[in-house]
CSV table of C-alpha atoms in Angstrom, one decimal:
chain,number,residue,atom,x,y,z
A,14,UNK,CA,11.4,-9.0,6.4
A,15,UNK,CA,12.2,-10.8,9.5
A,16,UNK,CA,10.8,-10.8,13.0
A,17,UNK,CA,14.0,-12.7,14.0
A,18,UNK,CA,14.6,-13.3,17.7
A,19,UNK,CA,11.0,-12.3,18.3
A,20,UNK,CA,10.8,-14.1,21.6
A,21,UNK,CA,14.1,-13.1,23.1
A,22,UNK,CA,15.7,-15.3,25.7
A,23,UNK,CA,14.2,-17.0,28.8
A,24,UNK,CA,14.8,-15.5,32.2
A,25,UNK,CA,18.0,-16.8,33.7
A,26,UNK,CA,18.2,-19.0,36.7
A,27,UNK,CA,18.8,-17.2,40.0
A,28,UNK,CA,22.2,-18.9,40.4
A,29,UNK,CA,23.5,-17.3,37.2
A,30,UNK,CA,21.7,-14.0,37.3
A,31,UNK,CA,24.9,-12.0,37.3
A,32,UNK,CA,26.7,-14.3,34.9
A,33,UNK,CA,24.4,-14.9,32.0
A,34,UNK,CA,23.6,-11.3,31.2
A,35,UNK,CA,27.3,-10.6,31.1
A,36,UNK,CA,27.8,-13.3,28.5
A,37,UNK,CA,24.9,-11.9,26.5
A,38,UNK,CA,26.3,-8.4,26.7
A,39,UNK,CA,29.6,-9.7,25.2
A,40,UNK,CA,27.7,-11.3,22.4
A,41,UNK,CA,25.3,-8.5,21.5
A,42,UNK,CA,26.3,-4.9,20.8
A,43,UNK,CA,24.1,-2.1,22.1
A,44,UNK,CA,22.9,-1.5,18.5
A,45,UNK,CA,21.9,-5.1,18.1
A,46,UNK,CA,20.2,-5.2,21.4
A,47,UNK,CA,18.2,-2.0,20.7
A,48,UNK,CA,17.2,-3.2,17.2
A,49,UNK,CA,16.2,-6.6,18.6
A,50,UNK,CA,13.9,-5.2,21.2
A,51,UNK,CA,12.3,-2.7,18.8
A,52,UNK,CA,11.8,-5.5,16.3
A,53,UNK,CA,10.2,-7.6,19.1
A,54,UNK,CA,7.7,-4.9,20.1
A,55,UNK,CA,6.9,-4.1,16.5
A,56,UNK,CA,6.3,-7.8,15.8
A,57,UNK,CA,4.0,-8.3,18.7
A,58,UNK,CA,2.0,-5.0,18.5
A,59,UNK,CA,2.1,-4.0,14.8
A,60,UNK,CA,1.9,-7.4,13.1
A,61,UNK,CA,-1.9,-7.7,13.7
A,62,UNK,CA,-2.4,-4.6,11.6
A,63,UNK,CA,-0.2,-6.1,8.9
A,64,UNK,CA,-2.3,-9.3,9.0
A,65,UNK,CA,-5.4,-7.3,8.2
A,66,UNK,CA,-3.6,-5.3,5.5
A,67,UNK,CA,-2.3,-8.5,3.9
A,68,UNK,CA,-5.7,-10.3,4.0
A,69,UNK,CA,-7.6,-7.3,2.5
A,70,UNK,CA,-4.8,-6.7,0.0
A,71,UNK,CA,-4.9,-10.3,-1.0
A,72,UNK,CA,-8.7,-10.0,-1.6
A,73,UNK,CA,-8.1,-6.9,-3.7
A,74,UNK,CA,-5.8,-8.7,-6.1
A,75,UNK,CA,-8.8,-10.6,-7.4
A,76,UNK,CA,-10.6,-7.3,-8.5
A,77,UNK,CA,-10.2,-7.7,-12.3
A,78,UNK,CA,-11.5,-11.3,-12.3
A,79,UNK,CA,-14.3,-10.3,-9.9
A,80,UNK,CA,-15.3,-7.5,-12.3
A,81,UNK,CA,-15.5,-10.0,-15.2
A,82,UNK,CA,-17.6,-12.5,-13.2
A,83,UNK,CA,-20.0,-9.9,-11.7
A,84,UNK,CA,-20.2,-7.2,-14.3
A,85,UNK,CA,-19.2,-8.9,-17.5
A,86,UNK,CA,-22.6,-8.1,-19.1
A,87,UNK,CA,-22.1,-4.4,-18.5
A,88,UNK,CA,-18.3,-4.1,-19.2
A,89,UNK,CA,-18.1,-6.1,-22.4
A,90,UNK,CA,-20.2,-6.5,-25.6
A,91,UNK,CA,-21.7,-9.8,-26.7
A,92,UNK,CA,-20.4,-9.4,-30.2
A,93,UNK,CA,-17.7,-7.1,-31.6
A,94,UNK,CA,-19.1,-5.3,-34.7
A,95,UNK,CA,-17.3,-4.0,-37.8
A,96,UNK,CA,-17.7,-0.3,-37.0
A,97,UNK,CA,-18.6,1.7,-34.0
A,98,UNK,CA,-21.4,4.2,-34.0
A,99,UNK,CA,-20.8,7.9,-33.4
A,100,UNK,CA,-20.4,8.9,-29.8
A,101,UNK,CA,-23.4,11.3,-30.2
A,102,UNK,CA,-25.7,8.3,-30.8
A,103,UNK,CA,-24.2,6.3,-28.0
A,104,UNK,CA,-24.6,9.3,-25.6
A,105,UNK,CA,-28.1,9.8,-26.7
A,106,UNK,CA,-28.9,6.2,-25.8
A,107,UNK,CA,-27.3,6.7,-22.4
A,108,UNK,CA,-29.3,9.9,-21.8
A,109,UNK,CA,-32.5,8.0,-22.7
A,110,UNK,CA,-31.6,5.3,-20.2
A,111,UNK,CA,-30.6,7.9,-17.5
A,112,UNK,CA,-32.6,11.1,-18.0
A,113,UNK,CA,-31.3,12.8,-14.8
A,114,UNK,CA,-27.9,14.2,-13.9
A,115,UNK,CA,-25.1,15.8,-15.8
A,116,UNK,CA,-22.5,14.0,-17.9
A,117,UNK,CA,-19.1,14.3,-16.2
A,118,UNK,CA,-17.0,11.9,-18.4
A,119,UNK,CA,-17.3,9.6,-21.4
A,120,UNK,CA,-14.9,6.7,-22.0
A,121,UNK,CA,-15.4,5.4,-25.6
A,122,UNK,CA,-15.6,1.7,-26.0
A,123,UNK,CA,-12.5,-0.1,-27.3
A,124,UNK,CA,-12.5,-3.5,-28.8
A,125,UNK,CA,-15.0,-5.6,-26.8
A,126,UNK,CA,-15.3,-2.9,-24.1
A,127,UNK,CA,-18.5,-1.0,-23.8
A,128,UNK,CA,-18.7,2.8,-23.8
A,129,UNK,CA,-19.0,4.3,-20.3
A,130,UNK,CA,-21.1,7.4,-19.9
A,131,UNK,CA,-20.7,8.7,-16.3
A,132,UNK,CA,-23.5,10.9,-14.8
A,133,UNK,CA,-23.2,12.9,-11.5
A,134,UNK,CA,-26.1,13.6,-9.2
A,135,UNK,CA,-26.0,15.7,-6.1
A,136,UNK,CA,-27.5,13.0,-4.0
A,137,UNK,CA,-24.7,10.6,-4.9
A,138,UNK,CA,-21.9,12.7,-3.4
A,139,UNK,CA,-18.5,11.6,-4.7
A,140,UNK,CA,-20.0,8.5,-6.4
A,141,UNK,CA,-21.6,8.5,-9.9
A,142,UNK,CA,-23.9,6.5,-12.1
A,143,UNK,CA,-22.2,4.8,-15.1
A,144,UNK,CA,-24.3,3.7,-18.0
A,145,UNK,CA,-22.7,1.1,-20.3
A,146,UNK,CA,-23.5,1.3,-24.0
A,147,UNK,CA,-22.7,-1.2,-26.8
A,148,UNK,CA,-20.6,1.0,-29.2
A,149,UNK,CA,-21.7,-1.1,-32.1
A,150,UNK,CA,-25.5,-1.1,-31.5
A,151,UNK,CA,-26.0,1.9,-29.1
A,152,UNK,CA,-28.0,-0.3,-26.8
A,153,UNK,CA,-27.7,0.2,-23.1
A,154,UNK,CA,-26.3,-2.8,-21.2
A,155,UNK,CA,-27.0,-1.6,-17.8
A,156,UNK,CA,-26.1,0.9,-15.1
A,157,UNK,CA,-23.9,0.7,-12.0
A,158,UNK,CA,-23.1,3.1,-9.1
A,159,UNK,CA,-19.3,3.7,-9.5
A,160,UNK,CA,-16.6,5.5,-7.6
A,161,UNK,CA,-13.8,7.1,-9.7
A,162,UNK,CA,-14.5,4.6,-12.4
A,163,UNK,CA,-14.5,1.5,-10.1
A,164,UNK,CA,-17.4,-0.9,-10.0
A,165,UNK,CA,-19.3,-1.5,-6.7
A,166,UNK,CA,-17.4,-4.7,-5.8
A,167,UNK,CA,-14.0,-3.1,-6.5
A,168,UNK,CA,-15.0,0.0,-4.5
A,169,UNK,CA,-16.0,-2.2,-1.6
A,170,UNK,CA,-12.7,-4.1,-1.6
A,171,UNK,CA,-10.8,-0.9,-1.9
A,172,UNK,CA,-12.6,0.7,1.0
A,173,UNK,CA,-12.0,-2.5,3.0
A,174,UNK,CA,-8.3,-2.4,2.4
A,175,UNK,CA,-7.8,1.3,3.0
A,176,UNK,CA,-10.1,1.9,6.0
A,177,UNK,CA,-12.1,-1.3,6.8
A,178,UNK,CA,-15.3,0.7,5.9
A,179,UNK,CA,-14.8,2.8,9.0
A,180,UNK,CA,-14.0,6.0,7.2
A,181,UNK,CA,-11.4,8.4,8.5
A,182,UNK,CA,-10.9,6.5,11.7
A,183,UNK,CA,-10.2,3.3,9.8
A,184,UNK,CA,-7.5,4.9,7.7
A,185,UNK,CA,-5.2,4.9,10.7
A,186,UNK,CA,-4.9,1.1,10.6
A,187,UNK,CA,-3.5,1.0,7.1
A,188,UNK,CA,-1.2,4.0,7.6
A,189,UNK,CA,0.2,2.4,10.8
A,190,UNK,CA,0.9,-0.9,9.0
A,191,UNK,CA,2.6,0.9,6.1
A,192,UNK,CA,4.6,3.1,8.5
A,193,UNK,CA,6.1,0.1,10.3
A,194,UNK,CA,6.4,-2.4,7.4
A,195,UNK,CA,9.7,-0.9,6.0
A,196,UNK,CA,11.2,-0.7,9.6
A,197,UNK,CA,10.4,-4.3,10.3
A,198,UNK,CA,11.6,-5.5,6.9
A,199,UNK,CA,15.0,-3.7,7.1
A,200,UNK,CA,15.4,-4.5,10.8
A,201,UNK,CA,14.8,-8.2,10.1
A,202,UNK,CA,17.4,-8.2,7.3
A,203,UNK,CA,20.0,-6.6,9.6
A,204,UNK,CA,19.2,-9.0,12.5
A,205,UNK,CA,19.4,-12.1,10.2
A,206,UNK,CA,22.6,-10.8,8.6
A,207,UNK,CA,24.2,-10.3,12.0
A,208,UNK,CA,23.3,-13.8,13.0
A,209,UNK,CA,24.4,-15.6,9.9
A,210,UNK,CA,27.4,-13.3,9.2
A,211,UNK,CA,29.3,-14.9,12.1
A,212,UNK,CA,29.4,-18.2,10.2
A,213,UNK,CA,30.7,-17.6,6.6
A,214,UNK,CA,30.0,-21.2,5.7
A,215,UNK,CA,26.3,-20.7,6.5
A,216,UNK,CA,26.0,-17.5,4.4
A,217,UNK,CA,23.9,-19.3,1.8
A,218,UNK,CA,21.2,-19.7,4.4
A,219,UNK,CA,20.4,-16.1,4.0
A,220,UNK,CA,18.4,-17.2,0.9
A,221,UNK,CA,17.9,-20.8,1.7
A,222,UNK,CA,16.4,-21.9,5.0
A,223,UNK,CA,18.7,-24.0,7.2
A,224,UNK,CA,16.8,-27.2,7.8
A,225,UNK,CA,19.7,-29.1,9.3
A,226,UNK,CA,19.1,-27.8,12.8
A,227,UNK,CA,16.4,-30.2,13.6
A,228,UNK,CA,13.0,-29.1,14.9
A,229,UNK,CA,11.8,-26.3,17.1
A,230,UNK,CA,12.6,-22.6,17.2
A,231,UNK,CA,15.7,-22.8,15.1
A,232,UNK,CA,13.9,-24.4,12.1
A,233,UNK,CA,11.0,-22.0,12.5
A,234,UNK,CA,13.4,-19.0,12.6
A,235,UNK,CA,15.1,-20.3,9.4
A,236,UNK,CA,11.8,-20.3,7.5
A,237,UNK,CA,10.8,-17.0,9.0
A,238,UNK,CA,13.9,-15.2,8.2
A,239,UNK,CA,14.8,-16.6,4.8
A,240,UNK,CA,11.2,-16.0,3.5
A,241,UNK,CA,11.5,-12.4,4.9
A,242,UNK,CA,14.7,-11.9,2.9
A,243,UNK,CA,13.0,-13.0,-0.3
A,244,UNK,CA,10.1,-10.6,0.4
A,245,UNK,CA,12.1,-7.6,1.5
A,246,UNK,CA,12.2,-5.6,-1.8
A,247,UNK,CA,8.4,-6.2,-2.4
A,248,UNK,CA,7.5,-5.2,1.2
A,249,UNK,CA,9.6,-2.0,1.0
A,250,UNK,CA,7.7,-1.2,-2.2
A,251,UNK,CA,4.3,-1.8,-0.7
A,252,UNK,CA,5.3,0.3,2.3
A,253,UNK,CA,6.5,3.3,0.3
A,254,UNK,CA,3.6,3.3,-2.2
A,255,UNK,CA,1.1,2.7,0.5
A,256,UNK,CA,2.3,5.8,2.4
A,257,UNK,CA,2.1,8.1,-0.6
A,258,UNK,CA,-1.7,8.2,-0.4
A,259,UNK,CA,-2.1,7.8,3.3
A,260,UNK,CA,-3.7,10.5,5.4
A,261,UNK,CA,-0.8,12.0,7.4
A,262,UNK,CA,2.3,10.7,5.7
A,263,UNK,CA,0.7,11.1,2.3
A,264,UNK,CA,0.0,14.8,3.0
A,265,UNK,CA,3.7,15.3,4.0
A,266,UNK,CA,4.7,13.5,0.8
A,267,UNK,CA,2.5,15.8,-1.3
A,268,UNK,CA,4.0,18.8,0.4
A,269,UNK,CA,7.4,17.5,-0.4
A,270,UNK,CA,6.5,17.1,-4.1
A,271,UNK,CA,5.2,20.7,-4.1
A,272,UNK,CA,8.4,21.9,-2.6
A,273,UNK,CA,10.5,20.4,-5.4
A,274,UNK,CA,7.9,21.1,-8.1
A,275,UNK,CA,7.4,17.4,-8.8
A,276,UNK,CA,3.6,17.1,-8.8
A,277,UNK,CA,1.7,15.8,-11.7
A,278,UNK,CA,1.4,18.8,-14.1
A,279,UNK,CA,-1.9,20.5,-14.3
A,280,UNK,CA,-3.3,21.2,-17.8
A,281,UNK,CA,-4.9,24.5,-18.5
A,282,UNK,CA,-8.5,24.6,-19.7
A,283,UNK,CA,-8.6,28.3,-20.2
A,284,UNK,CA,-9.9,29.7,-23.5
A,285,UNK,CA,-8.5,33.2,-23.8
A,286,UNK,CA,-11.1,34.1,-26.4
A,287,UNK,CA,-13.9,33.7,-23.8
A,288,UNK,CA,-17.0,31.6,-23.9
A,289,UNK,CA,-17.7,29.8,-27.2
A,290,UNK,CA,-21.1,28.8,-28.4
A,291,UNK,CA,-21.7,25.2,-29.4
A,292,UNK,CA,-21.3,24.5,-33.1
A,293,UNK,CA,-24.5,23.9,-35.1
A,294,UNK,CA,-25.0,20.3,-35.8
A,295,UNK,CA,-27.7,18.3,-37.6
A,296,UNK,CA,-28.8,14.8,-37.9
A,297,UNK,CA,-30.8,14.7,-34.7
A,298,UNK,CA,-27.8,14.2,-32.4
A,299,UNK,CA,-28.4,17.3,-30.2
A,300,UNK,CA,-29.2,15.2,-27.1
A,301,UNK,CA,-28.4,17.3,-24.0
A,302,UNK,CA,-25.0,16.2,-22.6
A,303,UNK,CA,-25.2,18.4,-19.6
A,304,UNK,CA,-21.9,19.2,-17.9
A,305,UNK,CA,-21.6,21.0,-14.6
A,306,UNK,CA,-21.8,24.3,-16.5
A,307,UNK,CA,-24.7,23.7,-18.9
A,308,UNK,CA,-25.9,21.8,-21.9
A,309,UNK,CA,-23.7,20.9,-24.9
A,310,UNK,CA,-24.4,18.9,-28.0
A,311,UNK,CA,-23.5,15.3,-27.9
A,312,UNK,CA,-21.9,15.7,-31.3
A,313,UNK,CA,-19.1,17.8,-29.7
A,314,UNK,CA,-17.8,14.5,-28.1
A,315,UNK,CA,-17.2,13.1,-31.6
A,316,UNK,CA,-15.4,16.3,-32.6
A,317,UNK,CA,-13.2,16.3,-29.6
A,318,UNK,CA,-12.4,12.6,-29.9
A,319,UNK,CA,-11.4,13.1,-33.5
A,320,UNK,CA,-9.1,15.9,-32.5
A,321,UNK,CA,-7.5,13.7,-29.8
A,322,UNK,CA,-6.9,10.8,-32.2
A,323,UNK,CA,-5.3,13.2,-34.7
A,324,UNK,CA,-3.1,14.5,-31.8
A,325,UNK,CA,-1.8,11.0,-31.2
A,326,UNK,CA,-3.9,10.0,-28.2
A,327,UNK,CA,-4.4,6.3,-29.0
A,328,UNK,CA,-6.0,3.5,-27.0
A,329,UNK,CA,-8.6,4.0,-24.3
A,330,UNK,CA,-9.2,7.7,-23.5
A,331,UNK,CA,-11.6,9.6,-21.2
A,332,UNK,CA,-13.3,12.8,-22.4
A,333,UNK,CA,-14.3,15.3,-19.7
A,334,UNK,CA,-16.6,18.2,-20.8
A,335,UNK,CA,-15.8,21.7,-19.5
A,336,UNK,CA,-17.0,22.3,-16.0
A,337,UNK,CA,-18.2,25.7,-17.1
A,338,UNK,CA,-18.8,27.6,-20.3
A,339,UNK,CA,-15.8,29.2,-21.8
A,340,UNK,CA,-13.4,26.4,-20.8
A,341,UNK,CA,-11.7,23.7,-22.9
A,342,UNK,CA,-12.6,20.0,-22.7
A,343,UNK,CA,-9.9,17.6,-21.7
A,344,UNK,CA,-9.0,14.2,-23.2
A,345,UNK,CA,-6.8,11.9,-21.1
A,346,UNK,CA,-5.3,8.5,-22.0
A,347,UNK,CA,-6.3,6.0,-19.4
A,348,UNK,CA,-4.2,3.0,-20.4
A,349,UNK,CA,-2.6,2.1,-17.0
A,350,UNK,CA,-0.8,-1.1,-18.1
A,351,UNK,CA,2.8,-1.1,-19.0
A,352,UNK,CA,3.8,0.7,-21.1
A,353,UNK,CA,1.4,3.3,-19.8
A,354,UNK,CA,-0.3,6.0,-21.9
A,355,UNK,CA,-1.2,9.0,-19.9
A,356,UNK,CA,-0.9,11.9,-22.3
A,357,UNK,CA,-3.5,14.7,-22.0
A,358,UNK,CA,-4.8,17.5,-24.2
A,359,UNK,CA,-7.2,20.4,-23.8
A,360,UNK,CA,-9.5,21.0,-26.8
A,361,UNK,CA,-11.8,23.9,-27.7
A,362,UNK,CA,-15.1,22.0,-28.4
A,363,UNK,CA,-16.3,24.6,-30.8
A,364,UNK,CA,-13.3,25.0,-33.0
A,365,UNK,CA,-11.5,21.7,-32.4
A,366,UNK,CA,-8.3,23.6,-31.6
A,367,UNK,CA,-5.8,22.0,-29.1
A,368,UNK,CA,-5.2,24.7,-26.5
A,369,UNK,CA,-2.9,22.8,-24.2
A,370,UNK,CA,-1.0,19.5,-23.9
A,371,UNK,CA,0.7,17.5,-21.1
A,372,UNK,CA,2.7,14.4,-22.1
A,373,UNK,CA,3.6,11.7,-19.6
A,374,UNK,CA,7.2,11.8,-21.0
A,375,UNK,CA,7.5,15.4,-19.8
A,376,UNK,CA,6.3,14.8,-16.2
A,377,UNK,CA,8.8,15.2,-13.4
A,378,UNK,CA,10.5,12.0,-12.5
A,379,UNK,CA,8.9,11.8,-9.0
A,380,UNK,CA,5.5,12.3,-10.5
A,381,UNK,CA,6.1,9.5,-12.9
A,382,UNK,CA,7.4,7.1,-10.2
A,383,UNK,CA,4.5,8.0,-7.9
A,384,UNK,CA,1.9,7.3,-10.6
A,385,UNK,CA,3.5,4.0,-11.7
A,386,UNK,CA,4.0,2.9,-8.1
A,387,UNK,CA,0.3,3.4,-7.3
A,388,UNK,CA,-0.7,1.4,-10.4
A,389,UNK,CA,1.6,-1.4,-9.4
A,390,UNK,CA,0.4,-1.3,-5.8
A,391,UNK,CA,-3.2,-1.8,-7.1
A,392,UNK,CA,-2.1,-4.7,-9.3
A,393,UNK,CA,-2.8,-3.0,-12.6
A,394,UNK,CA,0.6,-2.0,-14.1
A,395,UNK,CA,1.7,-5.4,-15.3
A,396,UNK,CA,-1.6,-7.1,-15.6
A,397,UNK,CA,-1.9,-10.7,-14.3
A,398,UNK,CA,1.8,-10.9,-13.4
A,399,UNK,CA,1.3,-7.9,-11.1
A,400,UNK,CA,-1.7,-9.6,-9.4
A,401,UNK,CA,0.3,-12.8,-8.9
A,402,UNK,CA,3.3,-11.0,-7.4
A,403,UNK,CA,1.0,-9.0,-5.0
A,404,UNK,CA,-0.8,-12.2,-3.9
A,405,UNK,CA,2.5,-13.9,-3.3
A,406,UNK,CA,3.7,-11.0,-1.2
A,407,UNK,CA,0.5,-11.0,0.9
A,408,UNK,CA,0.7,-14.8,1.4
A,409,UNK,CA,4.4,-14.6,2.2
A,410,UNK,CA,3.9,-11.8,4.7
A,411,UNK,CA,1.2,-13.9,6.5
A,412,UNK,CA,3.6,-16.8,6.7
A,413,UNK,CA,6.4,-14.7,8.1
A,414,UNK,CA,4.1,-13.2,10.8
A,415,UNK,CA,2.8,-16.7,11.7
A,416,UNK,CA,6.3,-18.0,12.1
A,417,UNK,CA,7.2,-15.0,14.2
A,418,UNK,CA,4.4,-15.6,16.6
A,419,UNK,CA,5.3,-19.3,16.6
A,420,UNK,CA,8.8,-18.5,17.6
A,421,UNK,CA,7.5,-16.4,20.5
A,422,UNK,CA,5.5,-19.4,21.6
A,423,UNK,CA,8.3,-21.9,21.1
A,424,UNK,CA,10.7,-19.9,23.2
A,425,UNK,CA,8.3,-19.8,26.2
A,426,UNK,CA,9.6,-21.2,29.6
A,427,UNK,CA,8.3,-24.7,30.1
A,428,UNK,CA,9.6,-25.6,33.6
A,429,UNK,CA,6.9,-26.2,36.1
A,430,UNK,CA,8.1,-23.3,38.3
A,431,UNK,CA,8.6,-20.9,35.4
A,432,UNK,CA,5.8,-21.9,32.9
A,433,UNK,CA,4.5,-19.1,30.7
A,434,UNK,CA,2.3,-18.7,27.6
A,435,UNK,CA,5.0,-17.1,25.5
A,436,UNK,CA,8.6,-16.2,25.5
A,437,UNK,CA,10.1,-13.2,27.3
A,438,UNK,CA,11.2,-10.0,25.6
A,439,UNK,CA,14.9,-9.5,24.7
A,440,UNK,CA,17.0,-7.9,27.3
A,441,UNK,CA,16.7,-4.2,28.0
A,442,UNK,CA,19.5,-1.7,28.2
A,443,UNK,CA,20.4,-1.2,24.5
A,444,UNK,CA,19.9,2.6,24.6
A,445,UNK,CA,22.1,3.0,27.7
A,446,UNK,CA,25.0,1.2,26.0
A,447,UNK,CA,25.0,3.3,22.8
A,448,UNK,CA,27.9,5.7,22.3
A,449,UNK,CA,27.3,9.4,22.5
A,450,UNK,CA,27.8,9.9,18.8
A,451,UNK,CA,25.1,7.3,18.0
A,452,UNK,CA,22.6,9.2,20.2
A,453,UNK,CA,23.5,12.6,18.7
A,454,UNK,CA,22.7,11.2,15.2
A,455,UNK,CA,20.0,8.7,16.0
A,456,UNK,CA,17.7,10.9,18.1
A,457,UNK,CA,17.4,13.7,15.4
A,458,UNK,CA,16.9,11.1,12.6
A,459,UNK,CA,14.2,9.3,14.6
A,460,UNK,CA,12.5,12.6,15.3
A,461,UNK,CA,12.6,13.6,11.6
A,462,UNK,CA,11.2,10.2,10.5
A,463,UNK,CA,8.5,10.5,13.2
A,464,UNK,CA,7.6,14.0,11.8
A,465,UNK,CA,7.4,12.7,8.2
A,466,UNK,CA,5.5,9.5,9.3
A,467,UNK,CA,3.4,10.7,12.3
A,468,UNK,CA,1.8,7.4,13.2
A,469,UNK,CA,5.3,5.8,13.3
A,470,UNK,CA,6.5,8.6,15.6
A,471,UNK,CA,3.6,8.3,17.9
A,472,UNK,CA,3.9,4.5,18.2
A,473,UNK,CA,7.7,4.6,18.8
A,474,UNK,CA,7.0,7.0,21.6
A,475,UNK,CA,4.4,4.6,22.9
A,476,UNK,CA,6.8,1.7,22.7
A,477,UNK,CA,9.4,3.7,24.7
A,478,UNK,CA,6.8,4.5,27.4
A,479,UNK,CA,5.7,0.9,27.6
A,480,UNK,CA,9.3,-0.3,27.8
A,481,UNK,CA,10.1,2.1,30.6
A,482,UNK,CA,6.9,1.2,32.6
A,483,UNK,CA,7.6,-2.5,32.2
A,484,UNK,CA,11.2,-2.0,33.3
A,485,UNK,CA,10.2,-0.1,36.4
A,486,UNK,CA,7.6,-2.7,37.4
A,487,UNK,CA,10.1,-5.5,36.9
A,488,UNK,CA,12.7,-3.8,39.1
A,489,UNK,CA,10.1,-3.3,41.9
A,490,UNK,CA,9.1,-6.9,41.8
A,491,UNK,CA,12.6,-8.3,41.5
A,492,UNK,CA,13.8,-9.7,44.9
A,493,UNK,CA,16.9,-8.1,46.3
A,494,UNK,CA,20.0,-10.1,45.7
A,495,UNK,CA,21.5,-11.8,48.7
A,496,UNK,CA,25.1,-10.8,49.1
A,497,UNK,CA,27.5,-13.7,49.0
A,498,UNK,CA,30.1,-13.7,51.8
A,499,UNK,CA,33.6,-14.4,50.7
A,500,UNK,CA,35.0,-17.7,51.7
A,501,UNK,CA,37.4,-17.5,54.7
A,502,UNK,CA,41.0,-17.4,53.7
A,503,UNK,CA,43.0,-20.5,54.5
A,504,UNK,CA,45.8,-20.2,57.0
């Protein structure tokens, strides 16, 4: 990404008012002038939102390590035993530690990870209480208020990044940042390519900053643009994946997936034979594991888990009891690191029969890419490497934005009679110089993008209004040019 030419050019001296713009017009095509001005406004007005997104995203990259530091006693066992106890016994211990609520999911412990027994209560809303059980001793290691499996600290960081703890209103900031990030990244690449393309000998400075130009705005622009080039692919990825679960653009994306039948497949939990009674069990393991639809034996979890293992669902899994009697339970692989395991089955808890199956390999391509993209955006897909890459992207974006604003300041007029706090915008008039065919293509494309990305469309319209108003005010304040009388002809 590049905010190249962020500051534009200083206002010309009165004596060359008619001459300097003419030279600029010969140098810059209408396309370049329009892109430069759009890039300038986006850099000035949208970059602050990107700064917030980068800082909060940078904080979120530390989530796994933060979990280990804050909740290591709950998430891991002190000593890995030789054999895990039956789930029924572990769920009984969780029920004793948390008598109220209904069990919504159980995630059996794996290796040094504790078993997570999740309880829902009406007063918690979308959040839950998770009780952590040592699978080798069935001792409770504590309880946390979680949200979709995330610990309180990770939930806090996630809410900060998505909406700044402002709810629906705050979601607009992150969607606005994601809507413009790809535009600024691609626009910066084009602008830098146009600038460097004129000098073939300097083409290598597309990837290596040109430090031979001395100090000042040229050197700053070299760092700004070259760093943006290196970040472009990552920034495009963050923009696209961020938009997929945004409020407005995300809803349009979901509608598009529905239109091409590319959503994550649903798995049927219907039992055609009707409601089934829980199987009789002994051994004192009939602790009530209440789901949303009633009470079931804890021993059913062991039966369903055994069926899932026999069906090939290895690694960490999540067992979800039926929400109502007469429905199948679901078992889902929850290994989100590469290579991911996301297969699912539906199981009749009474008979142990597998009634439905959905394998990740059979998902539509867009559903796969969407799921993998979200995990990579969250820093989970490739583990520590993923976290480092995201942190580097966030830091690089902050540097590029800083250099962009620095260029704006460095290009400010410094003469005593024209002193200003920042540089002036690039010259106007790019739209007027476009050929008719460009307008016939560009306007519908812009409208279509604005429909798909509503916050982008609204802000583009706002930029145009601002530009028109600023231009009108400038024309009214501009002194009328004094006509120059032609020199008398010599006789």
